[in-house]
Coordinates of C-alpha atoms and ligand atoms in Angstrom, one line a residue:
Chain A
M16 CA -6.4 -4.5 -36.7
S17 CA -4.7 -5.1 -33.4
V18 CA -6.8 -6.0 -30.4
K19 CA -6.1 -5.7 -26.7
R20 CA -7.5 -8.1 -24.1
I21 CA -8.5 -6.9 -20.6
S22 CA -10.2 -8.6 -17.6
T23 CA -12.4 -6.9 -15.1
P24 CA -12.2 -5.5 -12.5
L25 CA -9.8 -3.0 -14.0
S26 CA -6.6 -1.9 -12.3
E27 CA -5.2 1.6 -12.4
Q28 CA -2.5 0.2 -14.7
D29 CA -5.1 -1.4 -17.1
V30 CA -6.8 2.0 -17.4
M31 CA -3.6 4.0 -18.0
E32 CA -2.5 1.7 -20.8
L33 CA -5.6 2.1 -22.8
K34 CA -5.6 4.8 -25.6
A35 CA -8.5 6.3 -27.6
G36 CA -8.9 4.2 -30.7
D37 CA -7.8 0.9 -29.1
N38 CA -9.9 -2.1 -30.0
V39 CA -10.4 -4.1 -26.8
L40 CA -12.0 -7.4 -25.8
I41 CA -13.4 -7.4 -22.3
T42 CA -13.7 -10.6 -20.2
G43 CA -15.1 -10.8 -16.7
V44 CA -18.0 -9.1 -14.9
V45 CA -19.7 -5.9 -16.1
Y46 CA -22.8 -4.3 -14.6
S47 CA -25.7 -3.1 -16.7
A48 CA -27.4 0.2 -15.8
R49 CA -29.4 2.8 -17.8
D50 CA -30.9 6.2 -16.8
A51 CA -33.5 4.9 -14.4
A52 CA -30.9 2.8 -12.4
H53 CA -28.3 5.7 -12.5
K54 CA -30.9 8.0 -11.0
K55 CA -31.5 5.6 -8.2
L56 CA -27.8 5.1 -7.5
V57 CA -27.1 8.8 -7.4
E58 CA -30.1 9.4 -5.1
L59 CA -28.6 6.9 -2.6
L60 CA -25.3 8.7 -2.7
D61 CA -27.0 12.0 -2.1
K62 CA -28.6 10.5 1.0
G63 CA -25.2 9.2 2.1
E64 CA -26.3 5.5 1.7
D65 CA -24.3 2.6 0.3
L66 CA -24.8 1.4 -3.2
P67 CA -26.2 -2.1 -3.9
V68 CA -22.9 -2.9 -5.7
D69 CA -19.3 -2.0 -4.9
L70 CA -18.2 -0.1 -8.0
R71 CA -14.5 -0.1 -7.3
G72 CA -12.6 -1.2 -10.5
Q73 CA -15.9 -2.2 -12.2
V74 CA -17.2 -1.6 -15.7
I75 CA -20.7 -0.2 -16.2
Y76 CA -22.5 -1.2 -19.5
Y77 CA -25.4 1.1 -20.6
V78 CA -27.8 -1.5 -21.9
G79 CA -31.5 -2.4 -21.6
P80 CA -31.6 -5.9 -23.2
A81 CA -34.5 -7.4 -25.2
P82 CA -36.3 -10.2 -23.3
A83 CA -34.5 -13.6 -23.4
K84 CA -36.1 -16.3 -25.6
P85 CA -36.4 -19.6 -23.9
G86 CA -32.9 -21.1 -23.7
Q87 CA -31.1 -17.8 -24.1
V88 CA -28.9 -16.3 -21.4
I89 CA -30.1 -12.8 -22.4
G90 CA -31.9 -11.2 -25.3
S91 CA -30.2 -8.9 -27.8
A92 CA -28.1 -6.5 -25.8
G93 CA -26.4 -3.6 -27.6
P94 CA -25.5 -0.2 -26.0
T95 CA -27.8 2.7 -25.5
T96 CA -26.9 6.4 -26.0
S97 CA -24.5 7.4 -23.2
G98 CA -25.3 11.1 -23.2
R99 CA -28.4 10.4 -21.1
M100 CA -26.1 9.2 -18.3
D101 CA -23.8 12.2 -18.3
A102 CA -25.4 14.0 -15.4
Y103 CA -24.9 10.9 -13.1
T104 CA -21.5 9.7 -14.3
P105 CA -19.0 11.8 -12.4
A106 CA -20.6 10.6 -9.1
L107 CA -20.2 7.0 -10.1
L108 CA -16.6 7.5 -11.2
A109 CA -15.9 9.1 -7.8
Q110 CA -17.1 5.7 -6.3
G111 CA -14.3 3.9 -8.2
A112 CA -15.9 2.8 -11.4
K113 CA -13.1 2.4 -14.0
G114 CA -14.9 1.7 -17.2
L115 CA -18.1 2.8 -19.0
V116 CA -19.5 1.2 -22.1
G117 CA -22.2 2.8 -24.3
K118 CA -22.5 4.6 -27.6
G119 CA -22.3 8.3 -28.6
S120 CA -20.5 11.3 -27.2
R121 CA -20.0 12.4 -23.6
N122 CA -20.1 16.0 -22.2
Q123 CA -17.0 17.9 -20.9
E124 CA -17.8 17.1 -17.3
V125 CA -17.6 13.4 -18.0
K126 CA -14.4 13.7 -19.9
D127 CA -12.9 15.7 -17.1
A128 CA -14.0 13.2 -14.5
L129 CA -12.5 10.3 -16.5
K130 CA -9.1 12.1 -16.3
E131 CA -9.5 13.0 -12.7
H132 CA -10.5 9.6 -11.5
G133 CA -8.5 7.6 -14.0
A134 CA -11.2 5.8 -16.0
V135 CA -12.1 5.0 -19.6
Y136 CA -15.2 5.4 -21.8
F137 CA -15.6 2.6 -24.4
A138 CA -18.2 2.3 -27.2
S139 CA -19.5 -1.0 -28.3
V140 CA -21.2 -1.2 -31.7
G141 CA -24.6 0.2 -31.4
G142 CA -27.1 -2.1 -33.0
A143 CA -24.8 -5.1 -33.1
A144 CA -27.0 -6.5 -30.3
A145 CA -27.5 -10.1 -31.4
L146 CA -23.7 -10.4 -31.7
T147 CA -23.0 -8.8 -28.4
A148 CA -25.6 -11.0 -26.6
K149 CA -23.4 -14.0 -27.6
T150 CA -20.5 -12.7 -25.6
I151 CA -22.6 -12.6 -22.5
K152 CA -22.3 -15.9 -20.8
A153 CA -24.3 -15.3 -17.6
S154 CA -26.6 -12.6 -16.3
E155 CA -28.5 -12.1 -13.1
V156 CA -30.5 -9.1 -11.7
V157 CA -28.7 -7.7 -8.7
A158 CA -30.8 -4.6 -8.0
Y159 CA -34.0 -2.8 -9.1
E160 CA -35.8 -5.8 -10.5
E161 CA -38.9 -3.6 -10.8
L162 CA -37.2 -1.6 -13.6
G163 CA -37.5 -4.6 -16.0
A164 CA -35.1 -4.1 -18.9
E165 CA -33.5 -1.2 -16.9
A166 CA -32.7 -3.3 -13.8
I167 CA -29.0 -3.6 -12.7
R168 CA -27.6 -6.9 -14.0
R169 CA -24.4 -8.6 -13.1
M170 CA -23.2 -9.9 -16.5
T171 CA -20.3 -12.2 -17.2
V172 CA -18.8 -11.5 -20.6
E173 CA -16.2 -13.2 -22.7
D174 CA -14.4 -11.2 -25.4
F175 CA -16.9 -8.5 -25.4
P176 CA -15.7 -6.2 -28.3
V177 CA -15.4 -2.5 -27.5
T178 CA -13.4 0.5 -28.7
V179 CA -11.8 3.1 -26.5
V180 CA -13.4 6.5 -27.2
N181 CA -12.3 8.7 -24.2
D182 CA -9.2 7.5 -22.4
A183 CA -7.9 8.7 -19.0
H184 CA -5.4 11.0 -20.8
G185 CA -8.0 13.3 -22.4
N186 CA -8.1 11.9 -25.9
D187 CA -11.4 11.6 -27.8
L188 CA -11.7 9.2 -30.7
Y189 CA -15.0 10.8 -31.9
V190 CA -13.1 14.0 -32.4
E191 CA -9.8 12.6 -33.6
G192 CA -11.2 9.8 -35.8
A193 CA -13.5 12.2 -37.7
K194 CA -10.6 14.7 -38.2
K195 CA -8.4 12.0 -39.6
Y196 CA -10.9 11.0 -42.3
E197 CA -12.5 14.4 -42.9
R198 CA -12.2 15.7 -46.5
V199 CA -12.3 19.4 -46.7
A200 CA -14.1 20.9 -49.8
G201 CA -11.8 21.0 -52.8
E202 CA -9.6 18.2 -51.6
G203 CA -9.4 14.8 -53.4
Chain B
M5 CA -66.8 -2.8 -51.7
R6 CA -64.3 -5.4 -50.8
E7 CA -64.6 -6.5 -47.2
V8 CA -61.4 -7.0 -45.1
H9 CA -61.7 -8.4 -41.7
V10 CA -59.6 -6.5 -39.1
D11 CA -58.3 -9.8 -37.7
T12 CA -56.4 -10.3 -40.9
V13 CA -54.8 -6.9 -40.4
R14 CA -54.0 -7.8 -36.8
D15 CA -52.3 -11.1 -37.7
H16 CA -50.2 -9.5 -40.5
I17 CA -49.1 -6.7 -38.1
R18 CA -48.1 -9.3 -35.5
D19 CA -45.9 -11.1 -38.0
M20 CA -44.5 -7.9 -39.5
C21 CA -43.3 -6.6 -36.1
I22 CA -41.3 -9.8 -35.7
D23 CA -40.1 -10.1 -39.3
A24 CA -38.8 -6.5 -39.4
N25 CA -36.8 -6.9 -36.2
Y26 CA -35.3 -10.3 -37.0
N27 CA -34.6 -10.1 -40.7
L28 CA -32.6 -7.1 -42.0
G29 CA -33.4 -6.3 -45.6
D30 CA -31.1 -7.6 -48.3
D31 CA -30.7 -4.0 -49.5
V32 CA -29.2 -3.0 -46.2
V33 CA -26.9 -6.0 -46.0
Q34 CA -25.7 -5.3 -49.5
A35 CA -25.0 -1.7 -48.6
F36 CA -22.8 -2.9 -45.7
E37 CA -20.9 -5.1 -48.2
Q38 CA -20.5 -2.2 -50.6
S39 CA -19.3 0.0 -47.8
L40 CA -16.6 -2.6 -46.8
K41 CA -15.1 -2.0 -50.3
I42 CA -14.7 1.8 -49.7
E43 CA -14.1 2.0 -46.0
E44 CA -10.4 2.8 -45.3
S45 CA -10.4 2.8 -41.5
P46 CA -9.6 -0.6 -40.0
T47 CA -11.8 0.1 -37.0
G48 CA -14.6 1.2 -39.4
R49 CA -14.2 -2.0 -41.4
N50 CA -14.3 -4.0 -38.2
V51 CA -17.6 -2.3 -37.3
L52 CA -19.1 -3.1 -40.7
E53 CA -18.0 -6.7 -40.4
Q54 CA -19.7 -6.9 -37.0
L55 CA -22.9 -5.5 -38.5
I56 CA -22.9 -8.1 -41.3
E57 CA -22.3 -10.8 -38.7
N58 CA -25.0 -9.4 -36.4
A59 CA -27.6 -9.4 -39.2
R60 CA -26.7 -13.0 -40.0
I61 CA -27.0 -14.1 -36.4
A62 CA -30.4 -12.3 -36.0
R63 CA -31.7 -14.0 -39.2
E64 CA -30.4 -17.5 -38.4
E65 CA -31.3 -17.5 -34.7
Q66 CA -34.5 -15.5 -35.2
V67 CA -33.7 -12.9 -32.6
P68 CA -33.9 -9.1 -32.8
M69 CA -30.8 -7.5 -34.5
C70 CA -31.0 -4.6 -32.0
Q71 CA -32.2 -4.6 -28.5
D72 CA -34.1 -1.4 -29.2
T73 CA -36.9 -2.9 -31.2
G74 CA -38.4 0.5 -31.7
F75 CA -41.6 2.4 -31.8
A76 CA -44.0 0.6 -34.1
V77 CA -44.5 3.2 -36.9
I78 CA -47.1 1.9 -39.3
F79 CA -48.2 3.2 -42.7
V80 CA -51.5 2.0 -43.9
E81 CA -52.6 2.6 -47.5
V82 CA -56.3 1.8 -47.7
G83 CA -58.0 1.4 -51.1
Q84 CA -61.1 3.5 -51.2
E85 CA -63.2 0.5 -52.1
V86 CA -62.2 -1.4 -48.9
L87 CA -64.6 -1.9 -46.1
F88 CA -63.1 -3.0 -42.8
V89 CA -65.3 -5.4 -40.9
G90 CA -65.2 -7.1 -37.5
G91 CA -64.1 -4.1 -35.3
D92 CA -62.0 -1.0 -35.1
V93 CA -59.0 -1.2 -37.4
K94 CA -56.8 0.9 -35.1
D95 CA -57.5 -1.5 -32.2
A96 CA -56.7 -4.4 -34.4
I97 CA -53.3 -2.8 -35.4
N98 CA -52.5 -2.2 -31.8
E99 CA -53.5 -5.8 -30.9
G100 CA -51.1 -7.0 -33.6
V101 CA -48.3 -4.9 -32.2
R102 CA -49.1 -6.2 -28.7
R103 CA -48.9 -9.8 -29.9
G104 CA -45.8 -9.3 -32.0
Y105 CA -43.8 -7.6 -29.3
T106 CA -44.8 -10.1 -26.6
E107 CA -44.7 -13.3 -28.6
G108 CA -41.6 -12.2 -30.5
Y109 CA -39.6 -11.4 -27.4
L110 CA -39.1 -7.8 -28.5
R111 CA -38.3 -5.0 -26.1
K112 CA -41.2 -2.9 -24.9
S113 CA -40.1 0.7 -25.1
I114 CA -43.2 2.8 -25.0
V115 CA -44.3 5.0 -22.0
S116 CA -48.0 5.9 -21.7
D117 CA -47.4 9.6 -21.0
P118 CA -44.4 11.6 -22.2
V119 CA -44.0 13.4 -18.8
E120 CA -45.1 10.7 -16.3
R121 CA -43.3 8.0 -18.2
V122 CA -44.9 4.7 -17.2
N123 CA -44.1 1.8 -19.5
T124 CA -47.2 0.4 -21.3
K125 CA -45.5 -3.1 -21.1
D126 CA -46.6 -4.2 -24.6
N127 CA -45.1 -1.5 -26.9
T128 CA -48.5 -0.1 -27.7
P129 CA -49.8 2.2 -28.9
A130 CA -48.3 2.3 -32.4
V131 CA -47.9 5.5 -34.4
I132 CA -50.2 4.9 -37.4
H133 CA -50.3 6.9 -40.6
F134 CA -53.4 6.3 -42.8
D135 CA -53.7 7.2 -46.4
V136 CA -56.6 6.6 -48.8
V137 CA -55.7 5.4 -52.3
P138 CA -57.6 4.2 -55.3
G139 CA -58.5 0.5 -55.5
D140 CA -59.6 -2.3 -53.2
K141 CA -56.3 -3.3 -51.6
V142 CA -54.7 -2.6 -48.2
K143 CA -50.9 -2.0 -48.0
L144 CA -49.3 -2.3 -44.6
T145 CA -45.8 -1.1 -43.9
I146 CA -44.1 -1.2 -40.6
A147 CA -40.8 0.6 -39.8
P148 CA -39.8 0.0 -36.2
K149 CA -37.9 3.1 -35.2
G150 CA -35.2 3.2 -32.5
G151 CA -34.9 6.0 -30.0
G152 CA -31.2 6.8 -30.6
S153 CA -31.6 7.7 -34.3
E154 CA -35.1 9.2 -33.9
N155 CA -33.7 11.7 -31.3
M156 CA -31.3 12.9 -34.0
S157 CA -34.0 14.4 -36.2
T158 CA -35.1 17.9 -36.8
V159 CA -37.4 20.3 -38.8
R160 CA -36.3 23.7 -39.9
M161 CA -38.4 26.4 -41.6
L162 CA -35.8 27.7 -44.1
K163 CA -36.2 30.8 -46.2
P164 CA -37.1 30.3 -49.9
A165 CA -34.0 32.3 -50.9
Q166 CA -31.8 29.7 -49.4
G167 CA -32.7 27.3 -52.2
R168 CA -31.0 24.1 -53.1
Q169 CA -27.7 25.0 -51.3
G170 CA -29.6 26.0 -48.2
V171 CA -31.1 22.5 -47.9
I172 CA -27.8 20.8 -48.5
D173 CA -26.0 22.8 -45.9
F174 CA -28.8 22.2 -43.4
V175 CA -28.7 18.5 -43.8
V176 CA -24.9 18.2 -43.7
E177 CA -24.7 20.4 -40.7
H178 CA -27.3 18.3 -39.0
V179 CA -25.6 15.0 -39.7
K180 CA -22.4 16.4 -38.3
T181 CA -24.1 17.5 -35.1
A182 CA -25.7 14.0 -34.7
G183 CA -22.2 12.5 -35.0
P184 CA -21.9 9.1 -33.5
N185 CA -25.3 9.1 -31.7
P186 CA -27.6 7.7 -34.3
C187 CA -25.4 4.5 -34.8
P188 CA -23.8 5.3 -38.1
P189 CA -23.7 4.2 -40.9
T190 CA -27.1 5.8 -41.1
V191 CA -29.8 6.4 -43.7
V192 CA -30.7 10.1 -44.0
G193 CA -34.3 10.8 -44.7
V194 CA -34.9 14.3 -46.0
G195 CA -38.3 16.1 -46.5
I196 CA -38.5 19.3 -48.5
G197 CA -41.6 21.4 -48.9
G198 CA -45.2 21.1 -47.7
T199 CA -45.9 22.5 -44.2
F200 CA -44.4 22.1 -40.8
E201 CA -46.0 18.7 -40.1
K202 CA -46.0 17.5 -43.7
V203 CA -42.3 17.9 -44.1
A204 CA -41.5 15.7 -41.0
W205 CA -43.8 13.0 -42.4
L206 CA -42.0 13.3 -45.8
A207 CA -38.6 12.8 -44.1
K208 CA -39.9 9.6 -42.4
K209 CA -41.5 8.4 -45.5
A210 CA -38.2 8.8 -47.3
L211 CA -36.7 6.2 -45.1
L212 CA -39.0 3.5 -46.5
R213 CA -37.5 3.6 -49.9
P214 CA -35.2 0.6 -50.6
L215 CA -31.5 1.6 -50.3
G216 CA -29.9 2.2 -53.7
E217 CA -33.1 3.4 -55.3
P218 CA -32.7 7.1 -56.2
N219 CA -35.5 9.7 -56.3
P220 CA -37.2 9.3 -59.7
D221 CA -36.7 13.0 -60.4
P222 CA -33.1 13.5 -61.7
F223 CA -32.8 16.9 -60.1
Y224 CA -33.4 15.3 -56.6
A225 CA -31.4 12.2 -57.4
E226 CA -28.4 14.4 -58.1
M227 CA -29.0 16.3 -54.9
E228 CA -29.2 13.0 -52.9
K229 CA -25.8 12.0 -54.4
E230 CA -24.3 15.4 -53.6
I231 CA -25.5 15.3 -50.0
L232 CA -24.3 11.7 -49.5
T233 CA -20.8 12.7 -50.7
K234 CA -20.7 15.7 -48.4
V235 CA -21.9 13.6 -45.4
N236 CA -19.3 11.0 -46.0
D237 CA -16.6 13.6 -46.4
L238 CA -17.3 14.6 -42.7
G239 CA -15.2 11.6 -41.7
I240 CA -17.5 10.5 -38.9
G241 CA -17.4 6.9 -40.2
P242 CA -19.0 3.7 -38.9
Q243 CA -20.1 4.3 -35.2
G244 CA -18.4 7.7 -35.3
F245 CA -15.0 6.1 -34.9
G246 CA -13.7 7.9 -38.0
G247 CA -13.9 6.6 -41.5
R248 CA -15.4 7.0 -45.0
V249 CA -18.8 5.6 -44.5
T250 CA -21.0 7.8 -42.3
S251 CA -24.2 7.2 -44.3
L252 CA -25.4 4.4 -46.6
A253 CA -27.9 6.5 -48.5
V254 CA -29.7 9.9 -48.6
H255 CA -33.3 9.8 -49.6
I256 CA -35.3 13.0 -50.5
E257 CA -39.1 13.3 -50.6
T258 CA -40.7 16.6 -51.6
H259 CA -44.1 18.3 -51.7
P260 CA -45.4 21.6 -53.2
C261 CA -45.2 24.4 -50.7
H262 CA -46.5 27.9 -49.9
I263 CA -44.9 30.9 -51.7
A264 CA -43.6 32.2 -48.3
S265 CA -42.2 29.0 -46.9
F266 CA -39.4 26.5 -47.5
P267 CA -39.7 23.8 -44.8
A268 CA -37.0 21.1 -44.6
A269 CA -36.7 18.1 -42.3
V270 CA -34.1 15.4 -41.5
N271 CA -35.1 12.1 -40.0
I272 CA -32.1 9.9 -39.4
N273 CA -32.4 6.1 -39.4
C274 CA -29.7 3.9 -38.0
H275 CA -28.1 1.0 -39.9
A276 CA -30.9 -1.1 -38.3
S277 CA -33.1 0.2 -41.1
R278 CA -36.0 -2.1 -40.6
H279 CA -39.1 -2.5 -42.6
S280 CA -41.7 -5.1 -43.4
E281 CA -44.4 -4.8 -46.0
R282 CA -47.6 -6.8 -46.7
N283 CA -50.5 -6.4 -49.2
I284 CA -54.0 -7.6 -48.4
Ligands
SF4_17 S1 -30.1 3.9 -33.0 FE1 -30.8 2.0 -34.1 S2 -29.1 0.6 -34.1 FE2 -28.7 2.2 -32.6 S3 -29.4 1.3 -30.7 FE3 -31.1 2.6 -31.5 S4 -32.3 1.1 -32.7 FE4 -30.4 0.1 -32.3

């Protein structure tokens, strides 16, 4: 299995070269945010205010980690279901975010926004949270500390394994992957 | 009567919350290894390898395998000759959950009110299912349940005329709709019969059976096999990236039902199919 390596922040060219089905290792900074943080970010945008982080070129990881044990950088930290972020995602892509990491399918508005703004939706392996935590080398809360596990964290990752699900060209691995391996009744 | 102090229950529950979240059962790890032999998709194989590695890290470093350490769903079988002493057994169970989730560095994912949504900060209260059985023992089972897979669950009141095929179609269609969301490879719990609430309970109970152990009734064992084949033919594969292994197992539990009804339920569990069991 071939693997591509990319570093954040992502450039226009990085994004355009990624295709649905690519296995990718991400190195650099990613920002964690779940529903509660998304809601707050979009409320700020609605009020015309600045976001607590500059999202241009950045990757957002949908994660609410488990508490860190003493000596750990972070507790187990796998992806949460991305669909809950769908309503907020186009607004953040308009702010320049280039990558999203979660698990599960996105709605049509998100897929369209990925094409329009040139961005990519990756999935990391849901439930492989102890493994993922090992790729996170540093983590600090940068906004909404009061949200606990749902606060926005600036995480430094090294070789964080993800797979491209929706690329900027309109391809969808969840649809194409299943089609490729589907067995229709009467076959084989 | 045999007296059982509720503090004993509390201490077991504490340990079980932690054990279930750190140590994935051998049956599940073996199912991953079996799956590696049949998975054709390279990305799918990579996912399975990550899951095996993840389970190893969680066990060796004693950390949760998944950050969603779940709703503490607890089954308690109480022998009818048991007398609980020292307090309220439900309070003791919740205290065990509180200690387990706090002292085990597990994530607290419960909100006190479904609409207001304020986190209780200690993962209580648990969902507790009591059953009274003959004897003087207490059997505790905990099955922490993640939100991602629990959300992909459903009950349908089928028509009796739909029969065996009706249930099969319903389950397969449901797994297809769930797609990548419940973190495949999944375990599919199916309830058939009973009433509206009983069938949902059966589907959940079906998830407790060790993987690889078929329904004792050959008719249902055959049906489990057939559904598993059909589900894996969907091509969803590990994590929904496409592949042969969408589910590790299908478990069916049944109950007699009314002449006019034919309830069926699907409760999907993710590959983090966690349990811990203790006998007192
Ligand atoms: S569905 Fe299961 S494996 Fe996936 S994130 Fe939730 S608890 Fe973890």
